[in-house]
mmCIF file of C-alpha atoms and ligand atoms in Angstrom:
data_model
loop_
_atom_site.group_PDB
_atom_site.id
_atom_site.type_symbol
_atom_site.label_atom_id
_atom_site.label_comp_id
_atom_site.label_asym_id
_atom_site.label_seq_id
_atom_site.Cartn_x
_atom_site.Cartn_y
_atom_site.Cartn_z
ATOM 1 C CA MET A 1275 16.124 19.926 -2.072
ATOM 2 C CA SER A 1276 14.923 23.521 -1.872
ATOM 3 C CA PRO A 1277 13.079 24.662 1.241
ATOM 4 C CA GLY A 1278 9.291 24.647 1.019
ATOM 5 C CA SER A 1279 8.459 28.014 -0.377
ATOM 6 C CA SER A 1280 6.046 26.510 -2.910
ATOM 7 C CA ALA A 1281 2.436 25.563 -2.228
ATOM 8 C CA MET A 1282 3.240 21.886 -2.691
ATOM 9 C CA PRO A 1283 2.252 20.001 0.438
ATOM 10 C CA GLU A 1284 5.246 18.597 2.191
ATOM 11 C CA THR A 1285 5.497 16.035 4.876
ATOM 12 C CA GLU A 1286 5.844 17.304 8.410
ATOM 13 C CA LEU A 1287 7.482 14.091 9.507
ATOM 14 C CA THR A 1288 11.075 14.262 10.616
ATOM 15 C CA LYS A 1289 13.804 12.397 8.788
ATOM 16 C CA LYS A 1290 13.917 9.916 11.634
ATOM 17 C CA GLU A 1291 10.171 9.300 11.457
ATOM 18 C CA LEU A 1292 10.347 8.865 7.699
ATOM 19 C CA GLU A 1293 13.113 6.312 8.169
ATOM 20 C CA HIS A 1294 10.950 4.532 10.718
ATOM 21 C CA PHE A 1295 8.022 4.248 8.303
ATOM 22 C CA ALA A 1296 10.312 3.394 5.397
ATOM 23 C CA LYS A 1297 11.599 0.452 7.432
ATOM 24 C CA ILE A 1298 8.100 -0.735 8.320
ATOM 25 C CA LEU A 1299 7.080 -0.547 4.656
ATOM 26 C CA ALA A 1300 10.173 -2.395 3.436
ATOM 27 C CA GLU A 1301 9.698 -5.181 5.978
ATOM 28 C CA ARG A 1302 6.019 -5.506 5.178
ATOM 29 C CA LYS A 1303 6.778 -5.677 1.472
ATOM 30 C CA GLU A 1304 9.321 -8.395 2.036
ATOM 31 C CA ARG A 1305 6.852 -10.467 4.052
ATOM 32 C CA LEU A 1306 4.193 -10.054 1.382
ATOM 33 C CA GLY A 1307 6.680 -11.100 -1.269
ATOM 34 C CA GLU A 1308 7.455 -14.266 0.671
ATOM 35 C CA GLU A 1309 3.773 -15.017 1.080
ATOM 36 C CA ILE A 1310 3.107 -14.506 -2.632
ATOM 37 C CA ARG A 1311 5.999 -16.799 -3.504
ATOM 38 C CA ARG A 1312 4.765 -19.451 -1.072
ATOM 39 C CA VAL A 1313 1.231 -19.442 -2.451
ATOM 40 C CA LEU A 1314 2.396 -19.477 -6.058
ATOM 41 C CA ALA A 1315 4.987 -22.192 -5.440
ATOM 42 C CA ARG A 1316 2.157 -24.366 -4.135
ATOM 43 C CA SER A 1317 0.137 -23.697 -7.268
ATOM 44 C CA GLU A 1318 3.034 -24.203 -9.710
ATOM 45 C CA ASN A 1319 2.746 -20.593 -10.831
ATOM 46 C CA GLU A 1320 6.006 -19.628 -9.222
ATOM 47 C CA ARG A 1321 7.170 -17.789 -12.319
ATOM 48 C CA TYR A 1322 4.637 -15.039 -11.668
ATOM 49 C CA ALA A 1323 5.843 -14.495 -8.127
ATOM 50 C CA ASP A 1324 8.407 -11.855 -9.046
ATOM 51 C CA ILE A 1325 5.877 -9.833 -11.015
ATOM 52 C CA LEU A 1326 3.396 -9.819 -8.179
ATOM 53 C CA ALA A 1327 5.891 -9.515 -5.332
ATOM 54 C CA GLY A 1328 7.414 -6.543 -7.117
ATOM 55 C CA GLY A 1329 4.070 -4.807 -7.260
ATOM 56 C CA GLY A 1330 3.250 -5.823 -10.803
ATOM 57 C CA ASP A 1331 -0.389 -5.389 -11.584
ATOM 58 C CA ALA A 1332 -2.331 -8.397 -10.337
ATOM 59 C CA GLY A 1333 -5.356 -6.884 -12.038
ATOM 60 C CA ASP A 1334 -3.533 -7.507 -15.293
ATOM 61 C CA THR A 1335 -5.615 -10.157 -16.990
ATOM 62 C CA SER A 1336 -2.590 -11.841 -18.501
ATOM 63 C CA VAL A 1337 -1.461 -12.819 -15.027
ATOM 64 C CA ALA A 1338 -4.909 -13.195 -13.531
ATOM 65 C CA ASP A 1339 -6.098 -15.528 -16.278
ATOM 66 C CA LEU A 1340 -3.217 -17.874 -15.737
ATOM 67 C CA LEU A 1341 -3.895 -18.346 -12.060
ATOM 68 C CA SER A 1342 -6.763 -20.323 -10.656
ATOM 69 C CA ASP A 1343 -9.481 -18.212 -9.055
ATOM 70 C CA VAL A 1344 -8.570 -19.387 -5.590
ATOM 71 C CA THR A 1345 -4.872 -18.757 -6.033
ATOM 72 C CA PHE A 1346 -5.545 -15.415 -7.615
ATOM 73 C CA ALA A 1347 -7.810 -14.313 -4.789
ATOM 74 C CA GLU A 1348 -5.105 -15.194 -2.315
ATOM 75 C CA VAL A 1349 -2.296 -13.341 -4.037
ATOM 76 C CA ALA A 1350 -4.323 -10.446 -5.435
ATOM 77 C CA ARG A 1351 -4.822 -8.988 -1.988
ATOM 78 C CA ASP A 1352 -1.134 -9.260 -1.180
ATOM 79 C CA ALA A 1353 -0.125 -7.853 -4.565
ATOM 80 C CA ALA A 1354 -2.500 -4.919 -4.088
ATOM 81 C CA GLU A 1355 -0.840 -4.190 -0.764
ATOM 82 C CA VAL A 1356 2.589 -4.381 -2.387
ATOM 83 C CA ARG A 1357 1.411 -1.751 -4.874
ATOM 84 C CA ASP A 1358 0.205 0.446 -2.013
ATOM 85 C CA ILE A 1359 3.607 0.041 -0.386
ATOM 86 C CA ASN A 1360 5.391 0.952 -3.627
ATOM 87 C CA ALA A 1361 3.260 4.075 -3.840
ATOM 88 C CA ALA A 1362 4.025 4.950 -0.224
ATOM 89 C CA GLN A 1363 7.738 4.460 -0.855
ATOM 90 C CA ALA A 1364 7.469 6.752 -3.862
ATOM 91 C CA ARG A 1365 5.794 9.374 -1.646
ATOM 92 C CA ILE A 1366 8.631 9.072 0.864
ATOM 93 C CA ALA A 1367 11.110 9.658 -1.964
ATOM 94 C CA ALA A 1368 9.062 12.620 -3.200
ATOM 95 C CA GLY A 1369 8.756 14.110 0.275
ATOM 96 C CA THR A 1370 4.968 13.897 0.324
ATOM 97 C CA TYR A 1371 4.577 10.872 2.586
ATOM 98 C CA GLY A 1372 2.164 11.470 5.440
ATOM 99 C CA VAL A 1373 0.310 14.217 3.564
ATOM 100 C CA CYS A 1374 -3.318 13.663 2.575
ATOM 101 C CA ILE A 1375 -3.613 13.480 -1.216
ATOM 102 C CA ASP A 1376 -7.051 15.110 -1.069
ATOM 103 C CA CYS A 1377 -6.717 18.006 1.355
ATOM 104 C CA GLY A 1378 -2.952 18.337 1.717
ATOM 105 C CA ARG A 1379 -3.067 18.229 5.490
ATOM 106 C CA PRO A 1380 -0.908 15.906 7.603
ATOM 107 C CA ILE A 1381 -2.376 12.427 7.917
ATOM 108 C CA GLY A 1382 -1.140 12.086 11.468
ATOM 109 C CA LYS A 1383 1.423 9.776 12.960
ATOM 110 C CA LYS A 1384 -1.090 7.653 14.837
ATOM 111 C CA ARG A 1385 -2.943 6.807 11.649
ATOM 112 C CA LEU A 1386 0.312 6.135 9.819
ATOM 113 C CA GLU A 1387 1.417 3.780 12.569
ATOM 114 C CA ALA A 1388 -1.817 1.852 12.078
ATOM 115 C CA TYR A 1389 -1.821 2.200 8.272
ATOM 116 C CA PRO A 1390 1.656 2.991 6.987
ATOM 117 C CA THR A 1391 0.321 3.038 3.415
ATOM 118 C CA ALA A 1392 -2.435 5.577 4.188
ATOM 119 C CA LYS A 1393 -2.608 8.305 1.573
ATOM 120 C CA ARG A 1394 -5.605 10.158 2.967
ATOM 121 C CA CYS A 1395 -6.465 11.643 6.336
ATOM 122 C CA ILE A 1396 -9.207 9.761 8.164
ATOM 123 C CA GLU A 1397 -11.935 12.262 7.190
ATOM 124 C CA ASP A 1398 -11.129 12.074 3.497
ATOM 125 C CA GLN A 1399 -10.713 8.305 3.614
ATOM 126 C CA GLN A 1400 -14.179 7.928 5.114
ATOM 127 C CA ARG A 1401 -15.647 10.279 2.545
ATOM 128 C CA TYR A 1402 -13.847 8.406 -0.240
ATOM 129 C CA GLU A 1403 -15.193 5.045 0.950
ATOM 130 C CA ARG A 1404 -18.706 6.418 1.292
ATOM 131 C CA LEU A 1405 -18.624 7.815 -2.238
ATOM 132 C CA ARG A 1406 -17.500 4.608 -3.829
ATOM 133 C CA GLY A 1407 -19.467 2.335 -1.504
ATOM 134 C CA GLY A 1408 -16.221 1.091 -0.092
ATOM 135 C CA PRO A 1409 -15.356 -1.645 2.400
ATOM 136 C CA SER A 1410 -17.154 0.005 5.304
ATOM 137 C CA GLN A 1411 -20.486 -0.723 3.618
ATOM 138 C CA ARG A 1412 -21.962 -4.185 3.440
ATOM 139 C CA SER A 1413 -25.060 -5.027 1.507
HETATM 140 ZN ZN1 LIG B 389 -7.564 14.912 3.884
#
């Protein structure tokens, strides 16, 4: 807990704001966990629920192979979001939440309210999606 004399980017959010986002993330994660459990209970793959709800890698073939394509598609999205939330929670713990991982500038509270798991500022996110032909492009 030393004051920021280093060049490491640090969040400009106040403790209260960090607590606010931490709460949003925790609640969202809980809801996703419930949804994952519900979908998997329906598909008799309940035993994988804890892995996925905990942010275990849904891209892991050992889990993916065991689920039907339809079930997997449903939970993969939720599990991916859980992983994003875990990463955001780790950034809160590290004091780097709300700081763009590319340029080190503040992401901005408005964007964080809309996307609490955002790890890039809007400019870098757009550039990132353009480079990898991300979701904003349809072909
Ligand atoms: Zn940036």
